[in-house]
Amino acid sequence: MLGWLDARPLSLAITPDRARKLADKPKLKTLTDAVMFFPNRYVRASFPDAQDLMFEGEMFTCIARVEKVEERSNTSGRGARRYMRVQIVTGSTRLSFAMFGNVHLHRTCLQPGNVLMFYGKLALFRQQWELKNVSYVSVFVKDESQFGAFGPLKTVVDIAGSDRKAMEILNRPWLPFYPRRVGTTTAEMLGVMEHVLSSMGDPTEMLPSPRAGRDAPTWPVDQYGAPLLDFATALRQIHQPPVEGPEPARARLKFNEALELQLVMALRRADATQRSSMPMALGAEGSLRQAVVDSLPFELSEGQIDASAEISAALDSTTPASLLLQGEVGSGKTVVALLAMLQAIEAGYQCAFVAPTEVLAVQHARTLVELLGRSTAGSAVGVTVLTGSQKTADRKAALLDVVSGQASIVVGTHAVIQETVEFFNLGLVIVDEQHRFGVRQRDKLRDNSPVDRTPHMMVMTATPIPRTVAMTMFGDLTPVRLPGLPKRAGGTARQGVSTTVVALEKPHWVARVWQRCREELDAGRQAFIVTPRIEGFGGVLQTVEWLSQTELHDYRVGVLHGKMPADEKDEVMSAFAAGEIDALVATTIVEVGVDIPNATMMIILGADAFGVSQLHQLRGRVGRGEHGGVCLLLPSDQSLPPATMERLHAVASTTDGFELAELDLKQRTEGDVLGADQSGSRVRRSTLLDLTEDEFLINQAREYAEALVRYDEPLARALVVDIEVEEQDYIERH
């Protein structure tokens, strides 16, 4: 973290046998690994000797001796279920509670005479104190011969080394609880941390003191204006909080996490100022750009006009632009991108337009050709498609157009960044929404320009995508906001999309779904029907067969999914766009960019399988023409968790993508800024930082990073030197 690393083995602090065990399962191999294994919750210790200090409904922590245990059976509900009724004594107070679940484990731990730390909510039943929702940690065991030091039961005494040290740990004002990991327990980690913190010594503060110089960054503060703790104190207090609690320590370590990410981006922004790009002056009124604007079948929205002006100014600079165009679904990002590309083309440069899928790449190319063809720009601007599945002859022809400069706009997938692709004069790169390009891929694409300058770049995204929100907060891209929706010809606004969650427990609602679909089709409009998978129950193949034989047997039903050959997918999309298919059953391959103005109905089967972002994107595929859209969300089951249904109803309640982005972000678990599933070999996780709650610290970290780079750039680079290139790449693209 921020250049600090204590790579000494964990065996320096604990026994070699225990160190080997922790290295095997939780992957704690060094002192740094151990001390960075943070608690995920805390309880305030409470050890009353009198019952008048206890209050019903409060959370209660105590060290108590197990006095009595009874195993019973509960025959109510879903059948016989065994549980344990436990009575404990702490001081002069006697409490009881029930333990369900793994009775065998509880039988092992909760034996009469054993001493444990218990935590639960106080309740009064027939004037007797009870604990609800109990959790516990072993302290002493009555029969030590039954549990060796590495046996099934680990106690605080086992790890701390003595009764006195164990009681010292458990009598502290706050008790940390550690994340559950295979191979360790909270009891074990309490003792391990005691030894680790004693052996480690205080790490050196890596941030410069405000007294270091007149221009040194101001020492960071928390949201209440109090100075953050020094690093060494924070590292100790997050494991052993003082009376004041763990929050001051957590605030400092959260700041460190945010600062580490922000320094990577601040240094990247600083590096960008050292590179030169191609200034692209905006053409005159008679330009191709203006000709396209005049020929559009709709009026540009105020958002499109403002965004285009902001992008135009950024392109007319010798510093390479790195922009993030954030627009709602259907806000007209493609038109804004085209206007930017025309500015580059008129300045004498080529443009690359990179899409996440071949279907979308072909769709974009078709849309661009159509928009250009309405004006004189159609004959002056060559559009070439380059994808990985092209036939050899077609690919060779496309590559020749690219290298010769005949292709003014090259639309493609990741195939555009392959080494075999050489541009004649690349000046602008546009990456379409949700295409996760890392810094190495972006640099590789930019390096395809033969001129000794760096092309401008713009990434387009339609929220809500939590990682995109994170990228906006942490990234080196300058955000450009595109609010509102463009008006249709004649100046009338789009009617929007209404969304409803269909209650499966009401059969007439489900029947109405298909009746409503037939009404749209009978009116000459079209429908999307999306499923979460290709094969199996509820998949595309099963659904299209069922619909063709039942609900939509009188209509032309098509199918589209990712396993189809590229030419077949293009053929289906062309037929759907031409009105030759009434209803298209598809996977999320139609999630982004597909523009079928006549489509007004979106039916999403198994809607609970999709995230907020996907649902919002899919909904945006309809209602893009003169008629409003209807989106119907069908859950996969009647008995889904409340949180899942809340997510679906939240999507139905608003069409504000930025509001949904915040909702999606709040529902994600910790660490999703840099997730393990996508990061490759080594993983850097944001373990404390909460993007929805820690905006103050994040903004302060951004300002501090900028100030530190100005004050001492070598120090700033040293603080992130332990972040490998691949990890910086990961930070960049998420």
XYZ file of C-alpha atoms in Angstrom:
734
model
C 0.000 0.000 0.000
C 1.502 3.303 -1.158
C 4.995 1.914 -1.409
C 4.933 0.182 1.997
C 5.724 -3.510 2.069
C 7.012 -5.763 4.833
C 7.850 -8.937 2.940
C 9.250 -10.747 5.958
C 7.615 -14.163 6.399
C 4.729 -14.577 8.795
C 6.740 -17.250 10.607
C 8.736 -14.384 12.112
C 5.718 -13.587 14.303
C 4.014 -16.949 14.826
C 5.028 -20.601 14.870
C 6.190 -22.110 11.555
C 3.402 -24.701 11.592
C 0.708 -22.069 12.027
C 2.367 -19.828 9.443
C 2.322 -22.669 6.893
C -1.378 -23.230 7.550
C -2.265 -19.569 7.064
C -0.165 -19.397 3.896
C -2.041 -22.364 2.448
C -5.652 -21.296 2.922
C -6.197 -17.550 3.487
C -2.945 -16.942 1.536
C -1.389 -14.929 4.368
C 2.332 -15.402 3.756
C 4.037 -12.198 4.899
C 3.639 -9.671 7.695
C 2.062 -7.310 5.166
C -0.454 -9.966 4.080
C -1.506 -10.447 7.695
C -1.732 -6.820 8.773
C -3.654 -5.932 5.578
C -6.260 -8.586 6.405
C -8.654 -6.032 7.877
C -11.614 -6.692 10.196
C -14.985 -6.300 8.526
C -16.945 -5.397 11.659
C -16.473 -4.515 15.315
C -18.403 -4.860 18.543
C -18.075 -2.629 21.558
C -17.207 -4.733 24.575
C -19.760 -4.781 27.400
C -19.162 -6.742 30.602
C -21.877 -5.758 33.094
C -21.957 -7.297 36.548
C -25.507 -6.152 37.178
C -28.630 -6.675 35.112
C -29.671 -3.037 35.466
C -26.950 -2.197 32.932
C -28.646 -4.352 30.299
C -31.325 -3.013 27.958
C -33.642 -4.979 25.721
C -32.907 -4.640 22.006
C -29.275 -3.597 22.477
C -26.336 -5.532 21.062
C -24.526 -7.283 23.894
C -21.018 -8.740 24.134
C -19.794 -10.816 27.046
C -17.308 -13.460 28.078
C -19.329 -16.248 29.661
C -19.078 -19.851 30.809
C -21.357 -22.476 29.283
C -23.488 -23.792 32.149
C -26.037 -26.054 30.505
C -26.707 -27.450 27.012
C -29.792 -29.323 25.786
C -30.417 -30.716 22.315
C -34.008 -30.485 21.164
C -36.110 -31.034 18.059
C -38.409 -28.504 16.479
C -41.144 -30.234 14.500
C -42.890 -27.105 13.275
C -42.492 -25.573 9.836
C -40.751 -27.781 7.251
C -40.321 -30.816 9.493
C -38.127 -31.980 12.357
C -35.088 -29.804 12.915
C -32.537 -30.238 15.697
C -31.269 -27.285 17.671
C -29.445 -26.565 20.922
C -30.748 -24.676 23.927
C -27.762 -23.122 25.731
C -27.513 -21.431 29.121
C -24.473 -19.268 29.958
C -23.279 -17.316 32.992
C -21.340 -14.046 32.969
C -20.638 -12.436 36.325
C -23.916 -12.559 38.224
C -26.012 -12.703 35.061
C -27.512 -15.823 33.497
C -28.622 -15.790 29.835
C -29.962 -18.400 27.423
C -30.229 -18.723 23.660
C -30.988 -21.199 20.873
C -28.470 -22.286 18.232
C -29.722 -23.718 14.945
C -27.805 -24.859 11.896
C -24.649 -26.940 12.281
C -25.522 -28.727 15.521
C -22.415 -30.915 15.306
C -20.146 -27.868 15.324
C -22.085 -26.219 18.153
C -21.977 -29.471 20.135
C -18.178 -29.423 19.858
C -17.755 -25.802 20.913
C -20.593 -25.254 23.382
C -19.727 -27.810 26.041
C -20.451 -27.126 29.730
C -17.431 -25.518 31.336
C -16.080 -23.931 28.158
C -15.628 -20.157 28.192
C -16.491 -18.182 25.075
C -17.125 -14.647 23.955
C -20.784 -14.271 22.918
C -22.397 -11.547 20.837
C -26.103 -11.040 20.201
C -29.179 -8.896 20.733
C -30.700 -8.753 24.229
C -34.299 -9.839 24.696
C -36.511 -10.510 27.731
C -38.677 -13.629 27.773
C -40.695 -14.398 30.914
C -38.432 -12.062 32.892
C -35.328 -13.980 31.811
C -32.567 -12.561 29.619
C -32.033 -14.161 26.204
C -29.706 -13.520 23.287
C -30.923 -13.480 19.688
C -28.848 -14.109 16.532
C -25.862 -15.254 18.556
C -22.290 -15.544 17.321
C -19.391 -16.673 19.475
C -15.612 -17.020 19.715
C -13.906 -19.646 21.876
C -11.749 -18.394 24.763
C -11.016 -21.353 27.103
C -11.919 -25.023 26.803
C -12.642 -27.277 29.765
C -10.910 -30.362 28.373
C -7.738 -29.234 26.611
C -6.791 -32.823 25.772
C -9.787 -32.903 23.473
C -8.561 -29.985 21.384
C -4.897 -29.722 20.465
C -3.346 -26.466 19.323
C -4.169 -27.395 15.723
C -7.315 -29.357 16.417
C -10.853 -28.457 15.331
C -11.367 -25.802 18.000
C -9.101 -22.740 17.980
C -9.324 -20.531 21.050
C -7.921 -17.106 21.761
C -5.711 -18.732 24.395
C -4.321 -21.144 21.783
C -3.065 -18.252 19.711
C -2.315 -15.618 22.359
C -0.159 -18.053 24.292
C -1.511 -17.455 27.799
C -4.720 -16.891 29.749
C -3.511 -13.448 30.787
C -2.825 -12.326 27.208
C -6.137 -13.753 26.010
C -8.058 -11.802 28.655
C -6.091 -8.673 27.804
C -7.180 -9.020 24.168
C -10.810 -9.696 25.021
C -11.060 -6.884 27.576
C -10.191 -4.187 25.044
C -12.900 -1.577 24.360
C -13.562 -2.827 20.813
C -13.391 -6.384 19.495
C -12.738 -6.871 15.769
C -14.342 -9.619 13.705
C -12.493 -10.812 10.623
C -13.920 -11.927 7.262
C -14.662 -15.615 7.123
C -12.017 -17.384 5.070
C -11.266 -21.079 4.731
C -8.493 -21.940 7.153
C -8.918 -19.248 9.791
C -11.304 -17.854 12.401
C -11.745 -14.579 14.240
C -10.391 -16.200 17.397
C -7.243 -17.189 15.561
C -6.794 -13.818 13.879
C -7.092 -11.972 17.208
C -4.058 -13.819 18.474
C -2.167 -13.704 15.172
C -2.535 -9.929 14.968
C -1.243 -9.588 18.514
C 1.998 -11.307 17.512
C 2.249 -9.633 14.087
C 1.867 -6.095 15.404
C 4.434 -6.798 18.116
C 6.948 -8.166 15.612
C 6.417 -5.753 12.758
C 7.497 -2.423 14.178
C 6.031 0.891 13.034
C 6.112 1.488 9.270
C 7.493 4.817 8.100
C 4.988 7.500 7.138
C 5.089 7.768 3.357
C 3.292 11.100 2.958
C 5.362 14.280 3.285
C 4.882 16.404 6.380
C 3.232 19.782 5.686
C 6.375 21.266 7.235
C 8.511 19.639 4.527
C 8.216 22.698 2.334
C 6.039 25.633 1.445
C 4.474 23.808 -1.499
C 3.997 20.470 0.266
C 0.429 19.119 0.065
C -1.834 19.945 2.985
C -2.188 17.030 5.397
C -5.483 15.233 4.659
C -8.455 15.525 7.009
C -11.642 13.552 7.560
C -15.112 14.826 6.688
C -15.285 16.632 10.046
C -12.018 18.484 9.484
C -9.895 16.415 11.892
C -6.411 15.483 10.611
C -6.121 11.866 9.520
C -3.984 9.541 11.628
C -0.434 8.757 10.638
C -0.057 5.464 8.775
C 1.564 3.470 11.595
C -1.123 4.430 14.118
C -3.912 3.670 11.660
C -2.458 0.261 10.856
C -2.438 -0.676 14.540
C -5.764 0.861 15.501
C -7.715 -0.843 12.738
C -6.898 -4.130 14.495
C -6.858 -2.789 18.062
C -9.201 0.226 18.210
C -8.998 2.615 21.182
C -12.037 3.758 23.140
C -12.892 6.216 20.343
C -13.445 3.310 17.966
C -12.014 2.143 14.624
C -13.324 4.890 12.325
C -10.263 7.211 12.452
C -8.040 4.290 11.439
C -10.445 3.204 8.721
C -10.604 6.762 7.347
C -6.819 6.957 6.961
C -6.555 3.552 5.298
C -9.484 4.346 3.009
C -7.663 7.520 2.030
C -4.558 5.459 1.269
C -6.554 3.176 -1.028
C -8.111 6.110 -2.849
C -4.784 7.927 -3.075
C -3.033 4.906 -4.563
C -5.557 4.777 -7.390
C -5.590 8.535 -7.832
C -1.793 8.724 -8.033
C -1.780 6.245 -10.914
C -4.245 8.457 -12.758
C -2.585 11.758 -11.804
C 0.755 10.476 -13.097
C -0.932 9.314 -16.276
C -2.462 12.754 -16.734
C 0.942 14.321 -16.109
C 2.514 12.006 -18.680
C -0.171 12.963 -21.194
C 0.835 16.617 -20.999
C 4.310 15.611 -22.157
C 2.943 14.049 -25.345
C 1.843 16.006 -28.384
C -1.182 15.425 -30.568
C -2.715 16.774 -33.747
C -4.721 19.985 -33.349
C -7.918 19.667 -35.362
C -9.513 23.012 -36.084
C -13.266 23.051 -36.628
C -14.205 23.457 -40.292
C -16.103 26.384 -41.792
C -19.867 26.557 -42.257
C -19.673 24.756 -45.595
C -17.806 21.840 -44.072
C -18.751 18.170 -44.215
C -19.580 18.353 -40.521
C -22.080 21.134 -41.035
C -23.517 19.376 -44.079
C -24.271 16.299 -41.988
C -25.880 18.405 -39.240
C -28.105 20.134 -41.800
C -29.186 16.802 -43.299
C -30.138 15.033 -40.064
C -33.810 13.935 -39.896
C -34.020 15.323 -36.361
C -32.863 18.314 -34.399
C -29.770 18.036 -32.256
C -30.608 18.238 -28.578
C -29.069 20.946 -26.424
C -27.023 18.219 -24.793
C -25.646 17.082 -28.155
C -24.782 20.650 -29.140
C -23.002 21.367 -25.853
C -21.161 18.036 -25.805
C -20.041 18.470 -29.414
C -18.692 21.934 -28.649
C -16.763 20.630 -25.636
C -15.314 17.734 -27.629
C -14.471 20.004 -30.555
C -12.437 22.294 -28.309
C -10.561 19.316 -26.847
C -9.679 18.036 -30.324
C -8.276 21.414 -31.359
C -5.325 21.027 -29.003
C -1.741 19.843 -29.144
C -2.362 17.807 -25.970
C -4.002 14.443 -26.725
C -7.606 14.441 -25.542
C -8.776 11.590 -23.299
C -12.520 12.007 -22.995
C -15.366 10.030 -21.449
C -18.677 10.772 -23.165
C -21.434 9.866 -20.716
C -24.861 9.782 -22.276
C -28.178 8.214 -21.446
C -29.447 5.283 -23.470
C -30.768 6.810 -26.695
C -29.199 10.224 -26.048
C -27.523 10.293 -29.455
C -23.898 9.466 -28.663
C -23.305 8.014 -32.138
C -24.181 11.311 -33.811
C -21.902 13.213 -31.436
C -19.135 10.720 -32.217
C -19.697 11.174 -35.957
C -19.405 14.955 -35.670
C -16.123 14.540 -33.796
C -14.840 12.145 -36.458
C -15.785 14.540 -39.254
C -13.769 17.271 -37.540
C -10.760 14.935 -37.538
C -11.326 13.851 -41.139
C -11.503 17.432 -42.391
C -8.214 18.085 -40.604
C -6.683 15.262 -42.646
C -6.804 12.326 -40.226
C -8.368 8.870 -40.011
C -10.657 7.672 -37.234
C -11.048 4.294 -35.540
C -14.448 3.406 -34.075
C -14.140 0.334 -31.818
C -17.248 -1.606 -30.718
C -17.594 -4.480 -28.219
C -19.225 -6.973 -30.619
C -19.279 -7.673 -34.337
C -23.042 -7.216 -34.405
C -22.663 -3.743 -32.960
C -19.698 -2.899 -35.203
C -21.709 -3.734 -38.311
C -24.708 -1.851 -36.902
C -22.564 1.234 -36.258
C -21.074 1.097 -39.743
C -24.523 0.861 -41.270
C -25.762 3.799 -39.174
C -22.745 5.949 -40.058
C -23.131 5.247 -43.778
C -26.822 6.134 -43.554
C -26.149 9.408 -41.717
C -23.358 10.366 -44.113
C -25.379 9.383 -47.169
C -27.965 12.070 -46.513
C -25.430 14.772 -47.426
C -22.409 15.428 -49.626
C -20.288 13.765 -46.944
C -21.475 10.364 -48.164
C -19.181 10.380 -51.177
C -16.280 12.071 -49.398
C -16.006 9.830 -46.338
C -15.125 6.162 -46.715
C -16.356 3.773 -44.006
C -14.628 0.384 -43.676
C -15.568 -2.505 -41.388
C -12.808 -4.629 -39.845
C -13.703 -7.646 -37.685
C -12.030 -10.883 -36.681
C -14.395 -13.191 -38.562
C -14.134 -11.532 -41.970
C -13.252 -13.690 -44.949
C -9.621 -13.447 -46.031
C -10.364 -11.500 -49.210
C -12.635 -9.027 -47.416
C -10.076 -8.535 -44.654
C -7.248 -7.907 -47.116
C -9.365 -5.325 -48.930
C -10.248 -3.625 -45.638
C -6.601 -3.551 -44.508
C -5.605 -2.019 -47.843
C -8.219 0.724 -47.417
C -6.892 1.418 -43.908
C -3.199 1.620 -44.803
C -3.815 3.614 -47.980
C -6.050 6.160 -46.299
C -9.081 5.322 -48.445
C -10.909 4.455 -45.240
C -11.655 7.659 -43.371
C -13.528 5.772 -40.636
C -12.552 2.233 -39.617
C -15.296 0.513 -37.626
C -14.426 -2.752 -35.930
C -13.926 -4.859 -32.850
C -10.702 -5.654 -31.016
C -9.351 -6.739 -34.422
C -8.586 -3.069 -35.053
C -5.722 -3.141 -32.547
C -3.943 -6.172 -33.996
C -0.380 -5.677 -35.197
C -1.391 -6.459 -38.775
C -3.506 -3.287 -38.854
C -1.559 -0.225 -39.954
C -3.251 3.146 -40.315
C -2.299 5.776 -42.845
C -2.841 8.723 -40.520
C -4.794 7.876 -37.357
C -5.909 10.965 -35.464
C -8.940 9.973 -33.365
C -9.909 6.758 -31.575
C -13.471 6.248 -30.324
C -14.223 3.279 -28.066
C -17.883 2.403 -27.778
C -19.761 1.802 -24.546
C -18.820 -1.009 -22.191
C -15.773 -2.021 -24.219
C -13.195 -2.486 -21.489
C -9.947 -1.379 -23.041
C -6.881 -1.377 -20.813
C -4.143 1.207 -21.070
C -1.888 -1.150 -23.016
C -4.638 -1.822 -25.564
C -5.407 1.882 -25.866
C -1.745 2.729 -26.236
C -1.372 -0.022 -28.818
C -4.239 1.429 -30.817
C -2.832 4.924 -30.511
C 0.607 3.627 -31.525
C -0.863 2.499 -34.845
C -0.599 6.087 -35.991
C 2.517 6.460 -38.170
C 2.914 10.119 -37.288
C 5.093 11.074 -34.344
C 2.124 12.233 -32.306
C -0.545 10.650 -30.099
C -4.097 10.389 -31.463
C -6.980 11.824 -29.470
C -9.270 9.321 -27.736
C -12.894 9.308 -26.613
C -14.634 6.525 -24.706
C -18.427 6.431 -24.921
C -20.522 4.902 -22.180
C -24.156 4.708 -21.210
C -24.577 4.394 -17.474
C -25.388 2.627 -15.221
C -22.216 0.579 -14.875
C -20.607 0.653 -11.431
C -17.137 0.142 -12.865
C -17.737 3.039 -15.189
C -18.763 5.170 -12.230
C -15.560 4.062 -10.505
C -13.568 4.893 -13.615
C -15.150 8.352 -13.666
C -14.196 8.918 -10.038
C -10.709 7.460 -10.370
C -9.886 7.716 -14.046
C -7.695 9.897 -16.176
C -10.531 10.527 -18.624
C -12.151 13.957 -18.747
C -15.932 13.465 -18.462
C -18.261 15.021 -21.022
C -21.934 14.848 -20.020
C -24.621 14.278 -22.654
C -28.025 14.825 -21.012
C -31.447 14.611 -22.618
C -32.724 12.925 -25.755
C -32.698 14.257 -29.339
C -35.964 15.415 -30.835
C -37.547 13.747 -33.831
C -38.166 15.508 -37.122
C -40.664 18.285 -36.519
C -39.275 19.019 -33.071
C -41.396 16.566 -31.071
C -39.752 14.725 -28.192
C -39.550 10.968 -27.821
C -42.327 9.407 -25.788
C -39.983 7.322 -23.654
C -40.344 3.786 -22.310
C -42.705 2.532 -19.608
C -41.459 -0.400 -17.524
C -43.463 -2.925 -15.498
C -42.431 -5.849 -13.311
C -44.814 -8.722 -14.081
C -46.101 -10.620 -11.036
C -45.760 -14.331 -11.827
C -48.217 -15.242 -9.073
C -50.916 -13.567 -11.185
C -51.411 -15.781 -14.284
C -53.568 -13.201 -16.017
C -50.632 -10.751 -15.871
C -48.395 -13.251 -17.648
C -51.076 -13.924 -20.252
C -51.417 -10.178 -20.749
C -47.684 -9.942 -21.576
C -48.109 -11.928 -24.772
C -51.437 -10.314 -25.585
C -49.756 -6.905 -25.277
C -46.921 -8.114 -27.500
C -49.371 -9.226 -30.196
C -51.073 -5.822 -30.041
C -47.777 -4.098 -30.852
C -47.031 -6.514 -33.681
C -50.557 -6.132 -35.102
C -49.977 -2.369 -35.147
C -47.015 -2.939 -37.474
C -44.336 -2.554 -34.839
C -41.657 -4.985 -33.632
C -40.536 -6.642 -30.404
C -37.394 -7.880 -28.664
C -37.667 -10.924 -26.388
C -34.503 -11.393 -24.326
C -33.495 -14.458 -22.323
C -30.459 -14.941 -20.037
C -28.969 -17.942 -21.864
C -28.785 -19.699 -25.226
C -29.545 -23.316 -24.342
C -31.438 -25.114 -21.611
C -34.584 -24.200 -19.744
C -35.683 -20.659 -20.523
C -32.932 -20.236 -23.107
C -33.173 -18.629 -26.532
C -33.549 -21.906 -28.430
C -36.293 -23.266 -26.184
C -38.103 -19.916 -26.054
C -38.182 -19.373 -29.818
C -39.532 -22.901 -30.326
C -42.220 -22.390 -27.675
C -43.293 -18.965 -28.943
C -43.422 -20.137 -32.564
C -45.837 -22.894 -31.559
C -47.964 -20.966 -29.059
C -48.171 -17.253 -28.281
C -46.620 -15.949 -31.517
C -47.379 -18.769 -33.959
C -48.932 -16.339 -36.466
C -45.900 -14.026 -36.527
C -42.391 -14.062 -37.963
C -40.084 -14.946 -35.065
C -36.308 -14.680 -35.440
C -33.403 -15.774 -33.260
C -30.061 -14.132 -32.451
C -27.279 -15.224 -30.107
C -23.510 -15.076 -29.776
C -22.749 -18.584 -31.051
C -24.189 -17.896 -34.502
C -21.726 -17.242 -37.374
C -21.017 -13.557 -37.962
C -22.615 -13.448 -41.413
C -25.741 -15.154 -40.064
C -25.998 -12.647 -37.192
C -25.650 -9.777 -39.646
C -28.307 -11.327 -41.875
C -30.757 -11.607 -38.969
C -30.148 -8.021 -37.830
C -30.564 -6.749 -41.396
C -33.848 -8.629 -41.720
C -35.071 -7.272 -38.389
C -34.085 -3.720 -39.346
C -35.910 -4.147 -42.674
C -39.093 -5.258 -40.912
C -38.897 -8.835 -42.182
C -38.927 -10.205 -38.610
C -41.720 -9.285 -36.193
C -40.240 -10.543 -32.922
C -36.572 -11.238 -32.263
C -35.677 -13.703 -29.492
C -32.118 -12.961 -28.401
C -29.540 -12.941 -25.642
C -27.939 -9.731 -24.375
C -26.104 -9.498 -27.685
C -28.671 -6.762 -28.409
C -27.848 -4.957 -25.158
C -25.973 -1.987 -26.599
C -26.058 0.149 -29.697
C -28.694 -1.724 -31.701
C -30.985 0.880 -33.272
C -34.357 -0.355 -34.579
C -36.699 2.688 -34.509
C -39.760 0.516 -35.199
C -39.165 -1.693 -32.133
C -41.505 -0.731 -29.300
C -41.750 -3.846 -27.113
C -39.002 -5.306 -24.905
C -39.863 -8.480 -22.973
C -37.093 -9.665 -20.641
C -37.514 -13.236 -19.408
C -35.649 -14.220 -16.254
C -35.056 -10.525 -15.591
C -33.548 -11.235 -12.174
C -30.514 -12.764 -13.917
C -29.512 -9.340 -15.229
C -27.931 -6.420 -13.444
C -29.350 -2.922 -13.279
C -27.045 -1.779 -16.061
C -28.086 -4.554 -18.432
C -31.790 -4.023 -17.790
C -31.450 -0.304 -18.422
C -29.458 -0.905 -21.600
C -31.921 -3.476 -22.912
C -34.831 -1.163 -22.204
C -33.071 1.482 -24.258
C -33.376 -0.636 -27.403
C -37.078 0.253 -27.792
C -39.061 3.462 -28.104
C -36.406 5.084 -30.289
C -38.794 6.072 -33.077
C -42.098 7.917 -33.271
C -43.856 5.550 -30.871
C -43.226 5.057 -27.180
C -41.759 1.849 -25.823
C -42.954 -0.800 -23.373
C -40.580 -2.913 -21.271
C -41.900 -5.908 -19.318
C -39.679 -7.602 -16.726
C -40.565 -11.226 -15.953
C -38.728 -12.726 -12.942
C -37.650 -16.366 -13.126
C -39.399 -17.364 -9.910
C -42.213 -16.247 -7.613
C -40.107 -16.564 -4.444
C -37.051 -14.455 -5.198
C -35.200 -12.649 -2.378
C -36.684 -9.246 -1.502
C -33.469 -7.471 -2.528
C -33.741 -8.951 -6.025
C -37.321 -7.802 -6.453
C -36.399 -4.373 -5.092
C -33.764 -4.117 -7.816
C -36.298 -4.915 -10.537
C -38.853 -2.460 -9.159
C -36.154 0.217 -8.892
C -35.416 -0.156 -12.604
C -39.127 0.094 -13.338
C -39.490 3.233 -11.219
C -37.023 5.467 -13.081
C -35.366 5.920 -16.458
C -32.594 8.096 -15.021
C -29.423 6.155 -15.776
C -27.292 8.171 -13.378
C -29.716 7.433 -10.541
C -29.651 3.747 -11.451
C -25.858 3.828 -11.525
C -25.823 4.892 -7.886
C -28.314 2.155 -7.033
C -26.208 -0.468 -8.795
C -23.087 0.757 -7.048
C -24.701 0.532 -3.607
C -25.725 -3.059 -4.238
C -22.205 -4.183 -5.107
C -20.007 -5.803 -2.479
C -16.743 -4.387 -1.194
C -13.762 -4.688 -3.455
C -15.628 -4.227 -6.714
C -13.466 -1.300 -7.745
C -10.801 -3.868 -8.571
C -12.379 -7.292 -8.700
C -10.682 -10.664 -8.539
C -12.573 -12.216 -11.428
C -11.229 -9.829 -14.034
C -7.859 -8.718 -12.787
C -5.633 -11.596 -13.861
C -2.641 -12.852 -11.906
C -2.237 -10.504 -8.952
C -5.222 -8.821 -7.393
C -5.393 -5.406 -5.792
C -8.701 -4.973 -4.033
C -10.259 -1.867 -2.601
C -11.136 -3.527 0.692
C -12.319 -0.554 2.743
C -13.288 2.159 0.292
C -17.019 2.562 -0.358
C -17.753 4.487 -3.535
C -21.197 5.499 -2.304
C -20.166 6.644 1.181
C -16.604 7.922 0.834
C -16.967 10.630 -1.790
C -15.287 13.175 0.494
C -12.149 11.053 0.914
C -12.080 10.168 -2.790
C -12.250 13.808 -3.871
C -9.632 14.763 -1.302
C -7.365 11.958 -2.527
C -7.687 13.239 -6.082
C -6.692 16.767 -5.024
C -3.851 15.437 -2.874
C -2.545 13.290 -5.744
C -2.439 16.286 -8.078
C -0.646 18.370 -5.444
C 1.869 15.619 -4.674
C 2.729 15.101 -8.348
C 3.407 18.837 -8.641
C 5.413 18.943 -5.396
C 7.464 15.751 -5.676
C 6.826 13.632 -8.770
C 9.592 11.090 -7.972
C 7.962 10.454 -4.579
C 4.554 10.071 -6.237
C 5.986 7.467 -8.605
C 7.713 5.662 -5.750
C 4.414 5.353 -3.867
C 2.857 3.323 -6.703
C 5.964 1.478 -7.864
C 4.668 -1.768 -6.349
C 1.649 -1.679 -8.656
C 2.627 -3.838 -11.603
C 2.014 -2.646 -15.150
C -0.759 -5.223 -15.525
C -2.456 -3.910 -12.398
C -2.219 -0.305 -13.561
C -3.744 -1.560 -16.799
C -6.568 -3.111 -14.786
C -7.169 0.082 -12.828
C -7.339 1.973 -16.094
C -9.903 -0.217 -17.753
C -12.234 -0.642 -14.756
